[in-house]
Amino acid sequence: MKLARTRGGVHPEYHKKPTSALPVESLPLPQMLYLPLQQHVGTTAVPVVKVGEYVRKGQMIASAEGHLSAHIHAPTSGKIKFIADFTAPHPSGLPTLTIQLEPDGLDIADDELPDRDPFALSSREISSIVSEAGIVGMGGAAFPSAVKLDQGSKGQIHTLIINGSECEPYLTCDDRLMQEHADGIVDGARIMMHALNAPCARIAIEGNKPEAIATMKAAASSWDNIAVVPMPVCYPMGSAKQMIQFITGKEVPAGGRSAELGVLVHNVATTFAVHQALRTGRPLISRLVTVGGGAIRSPRNFHVLLGTLVSDLIESSGGLKESPARLLSGGPMMGQIMPHAHVPIVKNTSGIIALIGSELQKDDTRPCIRCGRCVSVCPAGLLPLQMAARIRVDDVDGAAKIGLTDCISCGSCSYVCPSNIPLVHYFTFAKGELSSRREQQRQNDHIRGLTESRSKRLAEQKRAKAEELAKKKARSNNSKETVN
Ligand code: SF4
Ligand code: SF4
């Protein structure tokens, strides 16, 4: 296989040990689970249970509603305590509607083992089971996986890429998943290849995970059309665009989709969730989470029920050695700052990283010295210094013209900037601005459409009324003439 070079990238301290070598542990059942109705990119799910209702493990408790939404299921059996606002696992710290489930400790399941052969199912049947299981991209994107499978099955997917690169520092949950569940991941990949009618799959793993590479190679050895591809150790090699370029030599065009190139990328944890849904009927109710960072006493990976509080997880990791300078969901390059530890684990929480001051980048921002380092590391080939300069003077459109929407928010530019300019923060803010403008435009178009159809309807009613009046008048004139 000929592999291509990719542009940019940085080499941060990876801090993957010791968690990559420790077996995954299970958490004791929490006293309460908090399940936000918004755990995916699209519209908020709608509760289908009432307060006081008893639910079984795996039972749907909120239903997908509208664009890119996803179902939510009970992670264990118990009683619905509240459906109320609770702090979202988001930097804003704003409340979001959340189902609170009090476990009864019995873990009574809703599902029976399905009697089916996934390879006898059609693409539509497989994507419907994936959708029913509430599976979303677990590598961070939280994009509904069934929608991605549907998009792929429309085009000609020649390569399915399973992303096990896990290039973010500290995170090792995908590494442990590959070491402990390689057969399930390969089975999930084969099921998705069948659904997509894709002739081959590539499992991409960064070279700093030799054990995972060996285990996955052994699990895939029976299938000629599945190969493990060791990737260069370079952040952000785990981004879909970098990975596609490295493996296929093709670059996803600006604003384009990988499916247009015949390639689809799914994370390893998502692939394992597909295997579980198809083989055991189990929806997405738990995941592996890395707990790490200098403030954590005993960093490790846990198998965690969705809805578990971050504070419960930290406690099970031996607690804090010192108060963290920053608490992150995800890794330090692309992760989100958590307002506090009283927030739940959701479908795309790959890690809880509690960093101490010495692990953080300095925040003494100085003027740009035009060294160009941000340009040379940008994997998207952008001009971060120029985009930031435009955003600083409120010229978001100007930044968009030179590629803002192609920025993958990897943070490489901020990482190398000798002036400690928080470039990626500018880009995140400006992309938020662009997307709220687009949403405003969508709403304006919707209202304009409604107004136009109302005017049309009124004009039509007026015309029909006039026609009816004219007919009535004609009928009355006719009957007068008959009498005369
Ligand atoms: S955050 Fe955006 S601009 Fe900065 S290096 Fe990454 S892709 Fe390039
Ligand atoms: S890396 Fe920082 S100092 Fe250097 S050109 Fe970019 S923004 Fe300016």
XYZ file of C-alpha atoms and ligand atoms in Angstrom:
500
model
C 0.000 0.000 0.000
C 1.439 3.398 -0.996
C 1.008 5.981 1.751
C 1.016 9.735 1.165
C 2.618 12.579 3.094
C 0.391 15.008 4.945
C 1.094 18.622 5.764
C 1.655 20.343 9.082
C 1.257 18.827 12.534
C 3.018 19.098 15.890
C 4.629 16.750 18.423
C 3.273 17.503 21.885
C 4.226 15.485 24.987
C 1.892 12.482 24.754
C 1.577 11.432 28.431
C -0.008 8.117 27.361
C 1.669 6.053 30.055
C 0.752 4.522 32.463
C -2.946 4.410 31.455
C -2.253 2.676 28.116
C -0.766 -0.307 29.985
C -3.452 -0.652 32.678
C -6.533 -2.849 32.110
C -9.894 -1.092 31.946
C -11.737 -1.053 35.275
C -15.464 -0.902 35.991
C -16.990 1.723 38.257
C -19.338 0.917 41.132
C -22.958 1.685 40.177
C -23.508 5.429 40.808
C -26.339 6.561 43.110
C -27.803 8.732 40.350
C -27.351 8.986 36.577
C -27.845 12.282 34.715
C -28.741 11.872 31.042
C -28.861 15.147 29.072
C -31.314 15.104 26.162
C -28.638 16.744 23.996
C -25.762 14.297 23.506
C -25.424 14.592 19.734
C -24.930 17.312 17.094
C -28.581 17.663 16.058
C -31.856 18.613 17.688
C -32.595 17.690 21.296
C -34.217 14.288 21.946
C -37.694 14.234 23.512
C -38.423 12.301 26.742
C -40.737 9.278 26.333
C -40.869 8.451 30.068
C -42.533 10.168 33.022
C -41.205 11.076 36.449
C -41.731 8.085 38.794
C -41.747 5.546 35.945
C -39.708 2.336 36.332
C -37.334 1.645 33.424
C -35.225 -1.356 32.475
C -31.631 -1.313 31.267
C -31.541 -0.501 27.556
C -35.091 0.909 27.437
C -35.462 4.028 25.289
C -36.084 7.024 27.560
C -35.823 9.855 24.997
C -36.627 9.699 21.332
C -34.701 11.291 18.439
C -36.623 14.292 17.165
C -35.771 16.122 13.935
C -32.485 16.794 12.188
C -29.421 14.717 13.261
C -30.989 13.711 16.569
C -30.374 10.417 18.435
C -32.301 8.213 20.890
C -31.184 7.962 24.522
C -31.523 4.753 26.575
C -31.487 3.846 30.261
C -27.942 2.664 31.213
C -29.363 0.480 34.011
C -32.713 -0.330 35.612
C -34.289 2.076 38.095
C -36.733 4.911 38.602
C -36.982 8.233 36.756
C -36.471 10.777 39.539
C -36.655 14.079 37.660
C -36.756 15.516 34.193
C -35.263 18.910 34.870
C -32.422 21.304 34.043
C -28.926 20.190 35.037
C -25.491 21.640 34.192
C -24.389 20.595 30.704
C -20.900 19.116 30.197
C -19.991 22.216 28.186
C -17.731 25.239 28.820
C -20.801 27.503 29.081
C -21.933 25.660 32.217
C -25.498 26.421 31.153
C -28.324 24.120 32.261
C -29.824 21.660 29.809
C -32.899 19.417 30.112
C -31.726 16.155 31.695
C -33.374 12.874 32.739
C -32.266 11.818 36.222
C -32.372 8.066 36.786
C -32.016 6.495 40.226
C -30.548 2.978 39.739
C -32.224 0.153 41.708
C -29.017 -1.912 41.717
C -30.697 -4.875 39.977
C -29.556 -4.009 36.434
C -32.633 -5.680 34.893
C -32.284 -5.598 31.114
C -34.953 -4.854 28.549
C -33.460 -6.760 25.661
C -33.297 -10.375 24.604
C -30.394 -11.636 22.557
C -31.411 -11.045 18.912
C -31.485 -14.078 16.672
C -30.108 -12.577 13.459
C -27.191 -12.718 11.070
C -26.027 -9.135 10.401
C -24.672 -10.244 7.021
C -28.157 -11.346 5.922
C -29.530 -7.832 6.598
C -29.859 -5.034 4.044
C -28.018 -1.683 4.374
C -31.274 -0.044 5.421
C -31.951 -2.679 8.119
C -28.431 -2.255 9.546
C -28.629 1.546 9.618
C -32.076 1.311 11.238
C -30.656 -0.907 14.060
C -27.718 1.523 14.480
C -30.197 4.412 14.670
C -32.450 2.552 17.168
C -29.355 1.970 19.343
C -28.711 5.744 19.521
C -25.138 5.379 18.249
C -23.241 8.591 17.466
C -19.588 9.289 16.649
C -17.802 8.527 19.922
C -14.472 10.088 18.916
C -15.853 13.540 19.649
C -18.102 14.515 16.740
C -21.336 12.943 18.118
C -22.703 12.815 14.557
C -25.437 10.123 14.289
C -23.711 7.045 12.849
C -26.803 5.801 10.983
C -26.947 9.074 9.002
C -23.288 8.615 8.067
C -23.952 5.010 6.990
C -26.934 6.178 4.909
C -24.864 8.924 3.269
C -22.170 6.374 2.486
C -24.513 3.776 1.067
C -25.744 6.348 -1.488
C -22.270 6.826 -2.965
C -19.601 4.388 -3.943
C -17.565 3.804 -0.783
C -14.413 1.939 -1.722
C -12.606 2.294 1.624
C -13.919 2.283 5.176
C -11.354 3.750 7.571
C -11.580 2.757 11.229
C -9.934 5.508 13.237
C -7.861 4.157 16.113
C -5.191 6.818 15.890
C -6.087 8.586 19.171
C -3.509 11.344 18.639
C -4.648 13.605 21.539
C -2.233 13.614 24.505
C -3.317 11.737 27.681
C -6.216 9.827 26.023
C -5.810 6.048 25.861
C -9.391 4.726 25.953
C -9.347 3.769 22.248
C -5.936 2.145 22.737
C -7.320 0.001 25.605
C -10.483 -0.798 23.632
C -8.336 -2.107 20.757
C -6.157 -4.133 23.140
C -9.158 -5.664 24.942
C -11.879 -5.909 22.248
C -10.077 -6.276 18.928
C -12.400 -9.050 17.644
C -15.524 -6.940 18.319
C -14.019 -3.951 16.484
C -13.133 -6.088 13.449
C -16.671 -7.568 13.500
C -18.174 -4.028 13.660
C -15.959 -3.001 10.719
C -17.122 -6.020 8.685
C -20.778 -5.233 9.452
C -20.299 -1.631 8.285
C -18.432 -2.777 5.152
C -21.424 -5.013 4.399
C -23.875 -2.113 4.972
C -21.816 0.191 2.726
C -20.936 -2.481 0.187
C -17.341 -1.320 0.723
C -14.727 -3.736 -0.629
C -12.030 -2.891 1.921
C -11.345 -1.438 5.363
C -8.219 0.106 6.853
C -7.709 0.311 10.614
C -5.519 3.380 11.216
C -3.460 3.385 14.437
C -0.641 5.749 15.420
C 2.733 3.999 15.725
C 2.975 4.783 19.460
C 0.457 1.979 20.216
C 2.450 -1.179 19.382
C 0.263 -3.464 21.550
C -2.961 -2.244 19.917
C -1.405 -2.596 16.447
C -0.387 -6.195 17.226
C -3.793 -7.153 18.691
C -5.741 -5.564 15.849
C -3.464 -7.200 13.239
C -4.098 -10.604 14.840
C -7.886 -9.999 14.920
C -7.956 -8.843 11.283
C -5.620 -11.577 9.991
C -8.480 -13.804 8.776
C -9.767 -11.096 6.418
C -7.755 -10.209 3.307
C -9.719 -7.019 2.760
C -9.031 -5.548 6.234
C -5.556 -4.174 6.970
C -4.052 -2.366 9.930
C -2.165 0.789 8.904
C 0.407 2.123 11.416
C 0.306 5.923 11.168
C 3.060 8.476 11.852
C 3.030 9.811 15.394
C 2.075 13.396 14.722
C -0.824 15.463 16.022
C -3.552 15.798 14.516
C -3.086 12.584 12.507
C -6.421 11.432 13.960
C -8.397 14.086 12.078
C -10.431 12.511 9.296
C -8.925 14.711 6.565
C -5.308 13.944 7.546
C -6.040 10.260 7.813
C -7.786 10.069 4.427
C -4.926 11.923 2.768
C -2.318 9.654 4.363
C -4.098 6.411 3.457
C -5.598 7.220 0.050
C -3.400 10.083 -1.158
C -6.541 12.105 -1.830
C -7.417 15.406 -0.196
C -11.019 16.091 0.859
C -11.813 19.369 -0.937
C -12.749 22.470 1.071
C -16.409 22.184 2.072
C -16.570 18.661 0.596
C -17.429 15.294 2.188
C -15.149 12.285 2.378
C -17.952 10.123 0.915
C -17.516 12.075 -2.355
C -14.015 10.570 -2.519
C -15.410 7.084 -1.793
C -14.105 7.049 1.794
C -15.907 6.940 5.150
C -14.262 7.230 8.582
C -15.658 5.785 11.825
C -13.978 5.816 15.225
C -13.012 2.464 16.825
C -15.384 2.963 19.783
C -18.268 3.690 17.391
C -17.349 0.568 15.418
C -17.427 -1.512 18.607
C -20.830 -0.001 19.516
C -22.141 -1.085 16.071
C -20.881 -4.623 16.762
C -22.673 -4.661 20.139
C -25.954 -3.290 18.726
C -26.064 -5.822 15.896
C -24.821 -8.860 17.811
C -26.341 -8.342 21.281
C -29.120 -5.795 20.657
C -27.428 -3.481 23.159
C -27.917 0.271 22.614
C -25.243 2.862 23.419
C -25.434 3.104 27.225
C -21.794 3.065 28.288
C -18.291 3.779 27.033
C -14.605 3.745 27.981
C -13.270 6.985 29.474
C -9.652 7.929 30.323
C -9.171 9.772 33.606
C -5.780 11.483 33.623
C -3.717 14.630 34.057
C -1.285 15.740 36.741
C -4.005 16.434 39.316
C -5.372 12.842 39.297
C -3.976 10.494 41.936
C -4.324 7.208 39.953
C -4.906 7.822 36.216
C -6.602 4.925 34.394
C -9.388 3.913 31.996
C -12.888 3.060 33.165
C -15.903 1.401 31.661
C -18.508 4.048 32.507
C -22.305 4.143 32.322
C -23.482 7.255 30.458
C -24.851 9.785 32.928
C -22.195 9.062 35.596
C -20.902 12.255 37.209
C -17.322 13.338 36.502
C -16.872 13.722 40.292
C -17.743 9.981 40.781
C -15.155 9.090 38.167
C -12.437 11.227 39.772
C -13.216 9.710 43.159
C -12.802 6.193 41.736
C -9.398 7.280 40.364
C -8.182 7.888 43.897
C -9.332 11.512 43.955
C -7.318 14.668 43.314
C -3.702 15.207 44.382
C -4.265 18.926 44.097
C -6.918 21.282 42.801
C -6.744 21.213 38.970
C -5.829 24.409 37.123
C -8.052 23.182 34.288
C -10.640 20.382 34.047
C -11.171 19.136 30.500
C -13.555 16.832 28.713
C -11.353 15.311 25.994
C -7.672 15.969 25.438
C -5.720 19.197 26.006
C -5.538 20.111 22.278
C -9.235 19.920 21.311
C -10.986 19.196 24.607
C -13.558 21.458 26.235
C -13.103 23.159 29.588
C -15.646 21.851 32.118
C -17.276 24.371 34.481
C -16.854 21.910 37.415
C -16.946 18.147 38.140
C -20.697 17.964 38.827
C -21.478 17.260 35.147
C -22.240 13.913 33.487
C -20.303 11.682 31.095
C -22.056 11.681 27.709
C -21.754 9.681 24.488
C -18.691 11.539 23.166
C -16.725 11.976 26.424
C -13.446 10.228 25.672
C -11.542 11.541 28.667
C -11.614 13.613 31.828
C -8.264 15.346 32.124
C -7.434 17.398 35.226
C -4.327 19.474 34.473
C -2.065 21.255 36.937
C -0.478 24.672 36.230
C 2.829 23.286 34.926
C 0.966 21.228 32.290
C -0.740 24.281 30.806
C 0.541 26.566 28.104
C 1.562 30.006 29.348
C -1.110 32.679 28.979
C 1.138 35.782 28.815
C 0.032 36.766 25.328
C 2.458 39.001 23.395
C 2.248 40.639 19.956
C 2.733 38.497 16.845
C 6.378 38.440 15.704
C 5.407 37.124 12.246
C 7.579 34.023 12.629
C 5.236 31.946 10.442
C 5.338 28.881 12.703
C 1.530 28.740 12.890
C 1.413 28.584 9.078
C 3.948 25.781 8.803
C 2.135 23.501 11.295
C -1.430 24.047 10.061
C -2.654 20.694 8.665
C -5.324 22.499 6.633
C -2.779 24.747 4.865
C -4.315 27.948 6.291
C -2.855 31.286 7.365
C -3.783 31.383 11.067
C -2.090 34.747 11.751
C -4.033 36.449 8.959
C -7.341 34.843 9.937
C -6.828 35.950 13.548
C -5.948 39.500 12.418
C -9.235 39.747 10.504
C -11.308 38.291 13.349
C -9.697 40.766 15.781
C -11.185 43.646 13.739
C -14.593 41.902 13.521
C -14.060 40.885 9.889
C -15.404 37.324 10.242
C -16.425 37.272 6.568
C -12.878 38.214 5.605
C -11.557 35.326 7.717
C -14.084 32.985 6.059
C -12.818 34.083 2.634
C -9.306 32.862 3.489
C -10.441 29.481 4.822
C -11.884 29.820 8.345
C -14.477 27.128 7.629
C -11.706 24.662 6.701
C -10.086 25.077 10.112
C -10.515 21.817 12.077
C -9.852 23.572 15.433
C -6.907 21.259 16.100
C -5.044 23.904 18.115
C -1.652 23.168 16.494
C -1.171 26.860 15.653
C -1.813 27.963 19.255
C 0.489 25.205 20.493
C 3.547 26.461 18.559
C 2.926 30.197 18.798
C 5.935 31.733 20.668
C 3.768 34.746 21.521
C 1.187 32.478 23.220
C -1.617 33.930 21.091
C -4.728 31.785 21.642
C -5.325 31.543 17.881
C -7.721 28.583 18.021
C -9.953 30.480 20.468
C -10.383 33.214 17.850
C -11.342 30.583 15.282
C -13.792 28.792 17.576
C -15.453 32.114 18.412
C -15.637 33.183 14.743
C -17.019 29.818 13.593
C -19.706 30.119 16.279
C -20.518 33.577 14.912
C -20.776 32.221 11.349
C -22.985 29.326 12.379
C -25.371 31.566 14.374
C -25.594 33.866 11.340
C -26.385 30.851 9.142
C -29.033 29.734 11.658
C -30.512 33.267 11.656
C -30.549 33.213 7.849
C -32.262 29.778 7.900
C -34.927 31.097 10.281
C -35.428 34.247 8.169
C -35.840 32.103 5.033
C -38.301 29.874 6.892
C -40.376 32.890 8.027
C -40.247 34.397 4.521
C -41.438 31.070 3.094
C -44.331 30.918 5.585
C -45.341 34.542 4.817
C -45.243 33.922 1.065
C -47.348 30.764 1.278
C -49.862 32.538 3.552
C -50.177 35.400 1.018
C -50.634 32.846 -1.785
C -53.274 30.986 0.239
C -55.190 34.213 0.995
C -55.053 35.277 -2.671
C -56.307 31.821 -3.693
C -59.170 31.998 -1.147
C -60.085 35.490 -2.415
C -60.070 34.288 -6.022
C -62.198 31.192 -5.179
C -64.670 33.369 -3.246
C -65.004 35.823 -6.171
C -65.507 32.877 -8.560
C -68.192 31.398 -6.283
C -69.951 34.796 -6.032
C -69.887 35.205 -9.818
C -71.346 31.690 -10.266
C -74.047 32.421 -7.699
C -74.930 35.662 -9.462
C -75.092 33.900 -12.827
C -77.367 31.166 -11.379
C -79.713 33.791 -9.868
C -79.872 35.753 -13.200
C -80.697 32.497 -15.047
C -83.554 31.625 -12.685
C -85.013 35.177 -13.005
C -84.994 34.847 -16.795
C -86.779 31.434 -16.561
C -89.572 32.934 -14.353
C -90.077 35.861 -16.731
S -6.636 25.286 14.626
Fe -7.214 25.671 12.510
S -5.840 27.251 11.790
Fe -4.923 26.397 13.650
S -3.563 24.796 12.921
Fe -5.523 23.784 13.349
S -6.611 23.840 11.376
Fe -4.899 25.311 11.213
S 3.079 31.624 15.424
Fe 2.277 33.344 16.626
S 3.892 34.856 16.521
Fe 4.360 33.386 14.911
S 3.309 34.222 13.081
Fe 1.862 32.874 14.046
S 0.618 34.196 15.357
Fe 2.498 35.316 14.873
